[in-house]
mmCIF file of C-alpha atoms in Angstrom:
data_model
loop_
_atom_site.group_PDB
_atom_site.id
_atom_site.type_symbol
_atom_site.label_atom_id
_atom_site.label_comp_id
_atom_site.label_asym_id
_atom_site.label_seq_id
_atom_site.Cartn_x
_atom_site.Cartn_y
_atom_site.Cartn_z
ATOM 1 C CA UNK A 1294 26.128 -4.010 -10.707
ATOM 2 C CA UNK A 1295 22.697 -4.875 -12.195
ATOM 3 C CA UNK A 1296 20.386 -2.750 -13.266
ATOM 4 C CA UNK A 1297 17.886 -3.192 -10.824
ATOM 5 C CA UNK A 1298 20.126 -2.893 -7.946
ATOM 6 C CA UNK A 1299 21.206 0.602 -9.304
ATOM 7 C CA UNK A 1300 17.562 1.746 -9.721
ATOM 8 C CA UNK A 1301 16.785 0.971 -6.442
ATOM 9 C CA UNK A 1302 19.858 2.437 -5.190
ATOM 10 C CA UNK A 1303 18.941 5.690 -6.787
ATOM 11 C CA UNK A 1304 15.488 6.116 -6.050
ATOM 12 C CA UNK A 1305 15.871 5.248 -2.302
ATOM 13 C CA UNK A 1306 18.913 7.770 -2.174
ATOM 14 C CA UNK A 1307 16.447 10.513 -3.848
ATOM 15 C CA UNK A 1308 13.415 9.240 -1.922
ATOM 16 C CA UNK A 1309 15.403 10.095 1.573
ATOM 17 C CA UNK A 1310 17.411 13.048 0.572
ATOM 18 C CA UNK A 1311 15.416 14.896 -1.616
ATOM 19 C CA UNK A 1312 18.507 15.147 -4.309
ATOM 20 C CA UNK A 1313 18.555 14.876 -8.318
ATOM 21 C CA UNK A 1314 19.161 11.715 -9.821
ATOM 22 C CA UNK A 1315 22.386 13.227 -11.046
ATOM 23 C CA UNK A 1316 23.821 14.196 -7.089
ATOM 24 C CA UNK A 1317 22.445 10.131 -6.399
ATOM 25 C CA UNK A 1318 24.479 8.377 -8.997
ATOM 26 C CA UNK A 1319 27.467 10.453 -7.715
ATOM 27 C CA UNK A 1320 27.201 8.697 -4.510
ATOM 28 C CA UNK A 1321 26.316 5.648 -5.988
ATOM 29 C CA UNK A 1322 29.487 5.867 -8.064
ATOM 30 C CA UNK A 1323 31.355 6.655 -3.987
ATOM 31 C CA UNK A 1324 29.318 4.682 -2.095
ATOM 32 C CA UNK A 1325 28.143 1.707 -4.384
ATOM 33 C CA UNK A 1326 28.204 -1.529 -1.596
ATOM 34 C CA UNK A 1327 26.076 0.591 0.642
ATOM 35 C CA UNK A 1328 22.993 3.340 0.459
ATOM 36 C CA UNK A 1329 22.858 4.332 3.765
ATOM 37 C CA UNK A 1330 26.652 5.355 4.119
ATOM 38 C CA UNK A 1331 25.567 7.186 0.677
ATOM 39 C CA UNK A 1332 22.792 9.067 2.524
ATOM 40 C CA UNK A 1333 24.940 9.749 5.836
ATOM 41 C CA UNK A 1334 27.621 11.241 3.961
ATOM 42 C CA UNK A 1335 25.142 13.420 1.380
ATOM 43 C CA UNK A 1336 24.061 15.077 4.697
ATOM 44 C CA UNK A 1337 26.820 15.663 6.332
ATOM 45 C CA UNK A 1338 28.154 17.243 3.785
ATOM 46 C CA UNK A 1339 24.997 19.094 3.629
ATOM 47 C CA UNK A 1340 25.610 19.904 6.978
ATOM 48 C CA UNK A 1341 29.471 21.053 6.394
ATOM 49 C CA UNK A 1342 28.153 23.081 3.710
ATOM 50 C CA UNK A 1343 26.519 25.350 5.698
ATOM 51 C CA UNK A 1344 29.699 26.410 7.673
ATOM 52 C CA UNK A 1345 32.342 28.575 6.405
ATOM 53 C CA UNK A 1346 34.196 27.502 3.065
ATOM 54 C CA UNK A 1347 37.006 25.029 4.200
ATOM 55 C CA UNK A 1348 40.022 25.775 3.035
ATOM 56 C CA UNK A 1349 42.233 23.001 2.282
ATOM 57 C CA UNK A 1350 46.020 23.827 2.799
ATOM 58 C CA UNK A 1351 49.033 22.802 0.739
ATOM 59 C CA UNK A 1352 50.096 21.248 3.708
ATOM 60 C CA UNK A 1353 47.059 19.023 4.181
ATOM 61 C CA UNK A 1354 46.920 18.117 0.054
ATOM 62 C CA UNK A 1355 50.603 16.988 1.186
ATOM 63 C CA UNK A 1356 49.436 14.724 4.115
ATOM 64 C CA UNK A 1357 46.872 12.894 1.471
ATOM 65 C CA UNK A 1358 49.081 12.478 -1.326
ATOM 66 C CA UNK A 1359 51.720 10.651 1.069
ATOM 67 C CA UNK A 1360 49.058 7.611 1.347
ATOM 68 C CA UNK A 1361 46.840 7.829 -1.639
ATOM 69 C CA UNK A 1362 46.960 5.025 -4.126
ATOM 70 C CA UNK A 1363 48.910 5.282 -7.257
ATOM 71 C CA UNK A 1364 46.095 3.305 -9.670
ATOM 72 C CA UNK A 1365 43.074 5.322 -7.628
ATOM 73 C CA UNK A 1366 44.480 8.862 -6.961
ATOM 74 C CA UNK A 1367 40.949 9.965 -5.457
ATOM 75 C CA UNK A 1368 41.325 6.953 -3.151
ATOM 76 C CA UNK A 1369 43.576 5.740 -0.243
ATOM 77 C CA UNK A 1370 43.212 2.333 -0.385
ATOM 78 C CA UNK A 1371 44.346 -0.400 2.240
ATOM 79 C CA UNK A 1372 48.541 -0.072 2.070
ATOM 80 C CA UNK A 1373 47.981 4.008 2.643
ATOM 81 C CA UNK A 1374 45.621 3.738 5.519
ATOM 82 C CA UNK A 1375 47.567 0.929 7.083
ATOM 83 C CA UNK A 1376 50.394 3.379 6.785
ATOM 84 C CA UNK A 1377 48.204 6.349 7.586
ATOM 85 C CA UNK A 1378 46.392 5.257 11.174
ATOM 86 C CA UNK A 1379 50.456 3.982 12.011
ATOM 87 C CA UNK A 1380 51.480 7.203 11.226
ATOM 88 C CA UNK A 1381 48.466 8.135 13.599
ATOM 89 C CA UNK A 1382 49.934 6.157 16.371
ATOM 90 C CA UNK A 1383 46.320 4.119 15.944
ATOM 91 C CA UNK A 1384 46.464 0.212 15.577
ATOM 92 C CA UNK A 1385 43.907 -1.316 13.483
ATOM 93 C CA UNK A 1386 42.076 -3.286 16.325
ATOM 94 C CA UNK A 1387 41.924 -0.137 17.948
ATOM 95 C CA UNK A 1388 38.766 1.311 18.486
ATOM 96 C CA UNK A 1389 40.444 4.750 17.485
ATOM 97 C CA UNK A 1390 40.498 3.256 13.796
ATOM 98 C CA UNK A 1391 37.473 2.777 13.506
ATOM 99 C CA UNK A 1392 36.637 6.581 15.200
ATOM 100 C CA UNK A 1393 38.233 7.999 12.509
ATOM 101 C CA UNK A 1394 36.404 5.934 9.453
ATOM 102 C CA UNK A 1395 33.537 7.568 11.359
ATOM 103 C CA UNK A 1396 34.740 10.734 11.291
ATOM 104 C CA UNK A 1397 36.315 10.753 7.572
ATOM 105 C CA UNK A 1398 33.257 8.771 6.118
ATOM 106 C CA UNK A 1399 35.067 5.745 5.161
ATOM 107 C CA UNK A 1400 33.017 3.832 2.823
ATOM 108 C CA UNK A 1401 34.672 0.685 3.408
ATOM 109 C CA UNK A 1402 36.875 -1.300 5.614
ATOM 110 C CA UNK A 1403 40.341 0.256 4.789
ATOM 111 C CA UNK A 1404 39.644 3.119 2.626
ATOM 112 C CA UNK A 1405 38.923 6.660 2.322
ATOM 113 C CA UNK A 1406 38.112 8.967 0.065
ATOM 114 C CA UNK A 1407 40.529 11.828 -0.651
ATOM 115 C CA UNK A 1408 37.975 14.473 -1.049
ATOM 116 C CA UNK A 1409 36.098 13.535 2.253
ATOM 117 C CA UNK A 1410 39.949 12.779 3.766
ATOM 118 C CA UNK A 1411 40.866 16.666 2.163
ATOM 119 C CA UNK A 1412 37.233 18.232 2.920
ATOM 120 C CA UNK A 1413 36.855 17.064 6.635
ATOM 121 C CA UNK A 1414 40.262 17.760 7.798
ATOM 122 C CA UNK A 1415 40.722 21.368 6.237
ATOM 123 C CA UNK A 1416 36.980 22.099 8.135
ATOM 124 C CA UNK A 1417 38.454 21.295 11.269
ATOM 125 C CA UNK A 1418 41.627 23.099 10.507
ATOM 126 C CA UNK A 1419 43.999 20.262 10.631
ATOM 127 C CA UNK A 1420 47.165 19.953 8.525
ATOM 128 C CA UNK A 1421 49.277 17.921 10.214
ATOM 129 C CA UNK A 1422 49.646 14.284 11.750
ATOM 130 C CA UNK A 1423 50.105 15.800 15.510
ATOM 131 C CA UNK A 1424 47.123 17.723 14.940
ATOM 132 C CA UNK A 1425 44.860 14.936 13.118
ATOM 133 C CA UNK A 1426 45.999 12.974 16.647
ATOM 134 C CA UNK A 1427 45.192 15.113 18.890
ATOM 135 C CA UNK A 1428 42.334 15.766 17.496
ATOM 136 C CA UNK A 1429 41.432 12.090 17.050
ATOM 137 C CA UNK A 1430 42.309 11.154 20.899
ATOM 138 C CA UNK A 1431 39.936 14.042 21.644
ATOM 139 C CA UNK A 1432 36.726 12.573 19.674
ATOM 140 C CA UNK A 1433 37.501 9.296 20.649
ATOM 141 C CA UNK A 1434 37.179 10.434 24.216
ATOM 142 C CA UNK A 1435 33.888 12.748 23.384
ATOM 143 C CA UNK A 1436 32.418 9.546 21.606
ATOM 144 C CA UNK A 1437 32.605 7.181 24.461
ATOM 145 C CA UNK A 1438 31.523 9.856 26.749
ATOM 146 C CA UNK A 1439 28.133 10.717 25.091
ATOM 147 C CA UNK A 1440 25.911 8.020 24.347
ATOM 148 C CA UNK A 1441 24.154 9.375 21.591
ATOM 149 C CA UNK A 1442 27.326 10.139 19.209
ATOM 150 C CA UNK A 1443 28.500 6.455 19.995
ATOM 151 C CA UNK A 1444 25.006 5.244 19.124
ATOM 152 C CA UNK A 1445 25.470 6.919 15.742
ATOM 153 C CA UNK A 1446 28.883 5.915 15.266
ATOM 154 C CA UNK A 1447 27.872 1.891 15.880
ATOM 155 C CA UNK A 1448 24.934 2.957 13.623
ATOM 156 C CA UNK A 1449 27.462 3.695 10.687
ATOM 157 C CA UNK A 1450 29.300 0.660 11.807
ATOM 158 C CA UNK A 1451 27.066 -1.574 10.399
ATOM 159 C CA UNK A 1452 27.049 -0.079 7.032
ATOM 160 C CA UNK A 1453 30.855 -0.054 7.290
ATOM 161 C CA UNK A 1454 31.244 -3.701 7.295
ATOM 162 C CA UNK A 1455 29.239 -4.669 4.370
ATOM 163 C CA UNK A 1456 31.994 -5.874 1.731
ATOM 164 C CA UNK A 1457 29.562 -6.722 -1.184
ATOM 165 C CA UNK A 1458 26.946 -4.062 -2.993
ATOM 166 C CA UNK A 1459 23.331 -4.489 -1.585
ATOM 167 C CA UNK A 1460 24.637 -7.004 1.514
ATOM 168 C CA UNK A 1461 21.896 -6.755 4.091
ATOM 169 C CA UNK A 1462 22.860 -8.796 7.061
ATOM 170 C CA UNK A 1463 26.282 -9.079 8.562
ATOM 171 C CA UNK A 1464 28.062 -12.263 9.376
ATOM 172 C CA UNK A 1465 27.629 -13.381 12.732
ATOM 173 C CA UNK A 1466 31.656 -13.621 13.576
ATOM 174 C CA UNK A 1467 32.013 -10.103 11.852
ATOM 175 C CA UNK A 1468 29.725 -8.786 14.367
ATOM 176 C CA UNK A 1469 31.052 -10.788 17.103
ATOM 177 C CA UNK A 1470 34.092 -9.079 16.715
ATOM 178 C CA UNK A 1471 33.015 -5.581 16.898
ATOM 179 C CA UNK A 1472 30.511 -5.794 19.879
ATOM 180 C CA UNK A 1473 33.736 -6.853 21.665
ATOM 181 C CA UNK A 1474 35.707 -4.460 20.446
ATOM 182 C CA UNK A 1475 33.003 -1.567 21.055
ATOM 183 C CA UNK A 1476 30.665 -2.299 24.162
ATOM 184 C CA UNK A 1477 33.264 -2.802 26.440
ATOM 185 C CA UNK A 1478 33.906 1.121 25.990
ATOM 186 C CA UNK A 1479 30.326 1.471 27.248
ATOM 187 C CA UNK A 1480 29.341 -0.863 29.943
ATOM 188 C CA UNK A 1481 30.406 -1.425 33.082
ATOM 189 C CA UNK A 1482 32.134 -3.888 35.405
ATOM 190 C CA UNK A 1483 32.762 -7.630 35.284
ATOM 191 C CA UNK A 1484 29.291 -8.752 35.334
ATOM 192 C CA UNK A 1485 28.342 -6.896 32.221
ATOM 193 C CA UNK A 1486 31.512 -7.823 30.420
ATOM 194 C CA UNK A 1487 30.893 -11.440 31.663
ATOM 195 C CA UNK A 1488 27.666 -11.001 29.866
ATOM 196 C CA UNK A 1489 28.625 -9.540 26.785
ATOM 197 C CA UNK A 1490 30.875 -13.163 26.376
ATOM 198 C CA UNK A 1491 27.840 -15.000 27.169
ATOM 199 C CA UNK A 1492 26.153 -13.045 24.352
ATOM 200 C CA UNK A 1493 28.629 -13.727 21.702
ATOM 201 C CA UNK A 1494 29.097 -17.277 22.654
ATOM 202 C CA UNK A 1495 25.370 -17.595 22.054
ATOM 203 C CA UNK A 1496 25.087 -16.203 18.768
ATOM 204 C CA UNK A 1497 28.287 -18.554 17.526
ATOM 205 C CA UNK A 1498 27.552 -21.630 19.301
ATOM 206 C CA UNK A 1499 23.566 -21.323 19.067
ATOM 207 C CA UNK A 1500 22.020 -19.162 17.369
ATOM 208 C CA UNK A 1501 24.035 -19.519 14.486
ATOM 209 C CA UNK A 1502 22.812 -16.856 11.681
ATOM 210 C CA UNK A 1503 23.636 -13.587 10.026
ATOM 211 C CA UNK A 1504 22.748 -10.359 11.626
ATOM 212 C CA UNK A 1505 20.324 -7.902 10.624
ATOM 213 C CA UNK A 1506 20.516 -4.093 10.443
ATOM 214 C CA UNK A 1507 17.471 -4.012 12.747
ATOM 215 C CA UNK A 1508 19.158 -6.995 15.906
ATOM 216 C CA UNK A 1509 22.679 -4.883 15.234
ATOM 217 C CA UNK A 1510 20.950 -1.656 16.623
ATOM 218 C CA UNK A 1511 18.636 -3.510 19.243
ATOM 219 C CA UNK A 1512 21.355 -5.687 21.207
ATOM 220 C CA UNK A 1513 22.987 -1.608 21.747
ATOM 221 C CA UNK A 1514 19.925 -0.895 23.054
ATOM 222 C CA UNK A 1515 19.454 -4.073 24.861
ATOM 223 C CA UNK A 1516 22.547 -3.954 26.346
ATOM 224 C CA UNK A 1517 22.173 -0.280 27.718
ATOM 225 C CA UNK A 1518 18.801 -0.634 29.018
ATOM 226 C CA UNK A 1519 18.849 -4.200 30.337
ATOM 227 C CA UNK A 1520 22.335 -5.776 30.878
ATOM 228 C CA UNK A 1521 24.480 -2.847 32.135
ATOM 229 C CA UNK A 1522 21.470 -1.856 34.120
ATOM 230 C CA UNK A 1523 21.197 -5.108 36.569
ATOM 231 C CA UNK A 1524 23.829 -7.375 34.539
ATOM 232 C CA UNK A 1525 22.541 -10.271 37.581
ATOM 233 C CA UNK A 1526 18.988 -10.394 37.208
ATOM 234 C CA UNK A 1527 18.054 -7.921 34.064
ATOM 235 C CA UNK A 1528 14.995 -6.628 35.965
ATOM 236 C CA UNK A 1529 14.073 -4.390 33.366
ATOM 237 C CA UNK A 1530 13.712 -7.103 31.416
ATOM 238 C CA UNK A 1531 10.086 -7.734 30.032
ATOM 239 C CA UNK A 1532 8.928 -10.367 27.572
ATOM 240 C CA UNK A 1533 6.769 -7.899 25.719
ATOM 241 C CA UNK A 1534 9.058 -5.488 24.831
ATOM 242 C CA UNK A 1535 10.107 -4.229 21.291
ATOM 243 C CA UNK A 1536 13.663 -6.446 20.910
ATOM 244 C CA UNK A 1537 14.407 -8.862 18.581
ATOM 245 C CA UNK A 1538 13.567 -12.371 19.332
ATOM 246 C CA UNK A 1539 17.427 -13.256 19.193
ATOM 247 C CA UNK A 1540 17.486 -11.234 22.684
ATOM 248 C CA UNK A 1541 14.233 -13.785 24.074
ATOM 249 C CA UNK A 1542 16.120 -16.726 23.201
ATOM 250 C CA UNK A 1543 19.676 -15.456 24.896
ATOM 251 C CA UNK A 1544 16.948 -14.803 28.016
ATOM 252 C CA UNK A 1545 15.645 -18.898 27.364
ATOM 253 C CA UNK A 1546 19.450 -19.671 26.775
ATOM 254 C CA UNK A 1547 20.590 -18.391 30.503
ATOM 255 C CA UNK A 1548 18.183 -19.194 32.260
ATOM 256 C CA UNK A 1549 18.202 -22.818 30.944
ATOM 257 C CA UNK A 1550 21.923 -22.810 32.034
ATOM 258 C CA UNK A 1551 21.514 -21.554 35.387
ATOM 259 C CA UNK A 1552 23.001 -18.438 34.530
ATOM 260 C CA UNK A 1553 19.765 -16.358 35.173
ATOM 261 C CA UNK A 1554 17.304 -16.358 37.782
ATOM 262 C CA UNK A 1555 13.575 -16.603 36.596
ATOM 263 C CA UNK A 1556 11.661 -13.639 36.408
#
């Protein structure tokens, strides 16, 4: 990585947490394609901290060596957690999977790191597979149910799918893929779901570029406030409101095709 990317990495890691340069290029060095997933998991483990000392069991060290990676010992790379959310009884287009990069602080698509896989597990006291399910139906049920944990969990999304160090906007298909795999979970009946096509159709077929950090976390918004709202007229729709002007163009783009009355 270049130098300047590092630098900046660093000093907007210390600049947010607080932390020595030293503690920053640690999670440079476990978080390099992404600063924010760096920051999320320095305070959560901040956070963790503060409880009781986990204790990680033999029987849980067991569970992680069964799927880390031969070359990367302090990793389980793609074959192990393939193998490890099957074991789960999770598929990988379930949303479940992508619960539990959430909740193990997955740096990447299809990895984990052991000490986060070790550290997280032993503070929730799980040593087992039937346990680590359980417990992962559970969240997955608590997540959808509460609004503001799924908010933070399609917050980390974002950061998730970057595949490149320093990648600031996310293809348009990669996030095509995931508002239909998550926002279904959150709003209701055909209309909205109907809508949520229309949406993704648009930014393919129209729109046609990358997506920001800033329109990922405003069409959530958009689509809580406005669409699941009144999915047939979006009366709480107003032209002078804070969302990206993606969302006044989809508003242009129905209405042009008879799809939306005018206001």
């Amino acid at each position: 990585m270049p130098f300047f990317r590092s630098d900046k990495y660093i000093s907007q890691f210390i600049d947010v947490t607080g932390s020595s340069q030293a503690v920053a290029k640690e999670y440079q060095t476990r978080y390099p394609k992404n600063v924010e997933l760096g920051i999320q998991a320095y305070f959560d483990h901040q956070q963790t901290s503060q409880n009781p000392p986990t204790q990680i069991t033999q029987k849980l060290k067991e569970v992680a060596d069964t799927y880390r990676d031969p070359s990367k010992p302090d990793r389980i790379e793609i074959d192990g957690t393939l193998q490890y959310i099957s074991d789960l009884g999770v598929e990988p287009e379930d949303y479940r999977a992508l619960v539990l990069a959430y909740l193990l602080h997955s740096p990447e698509l299809g990895v984990f790191e052991v000490s986060e896989f070790l550290n997280v597990w032993g503070s929730l006291k799980k040593e087992s597979l039937t346990e680590m399910r359980e417990y992962l139906d559970n969240y997955s049920e608590e997540i959808v149910a509460n609004v503001q944990q799924f908010k933070k969990m399609y917050a980390y999304t974002f950061g998730f799918l970057m595949s490149v160090p320093n990648q600031k906007l996310l293809k348009a298909e990669d996030a095509v893929e995931y508002w239909k795999l998550l926002f279904p979970l959150i709003i209701h009946g055909e209309k909205s779901r109907e809508r949520l096509d229309q949406w993704c159709s648009f930014v393919l077929e129209e729109w046609k570029h990358q997506v920001s950090k800033d329109m990922w976390i405003m069409t959530l918004e958009f689509f809580l406030e406005v669409v699941d709202d009144d999915p047939e007229t979006f009366s709480k729709w107003n032209e002078e409101s804070s969302y990206p002007s993606v969302v006044d163009l989809y508003v242009e783009y129905l209405r042009d095709a008879g799809s939306l009355p005018e206001a």
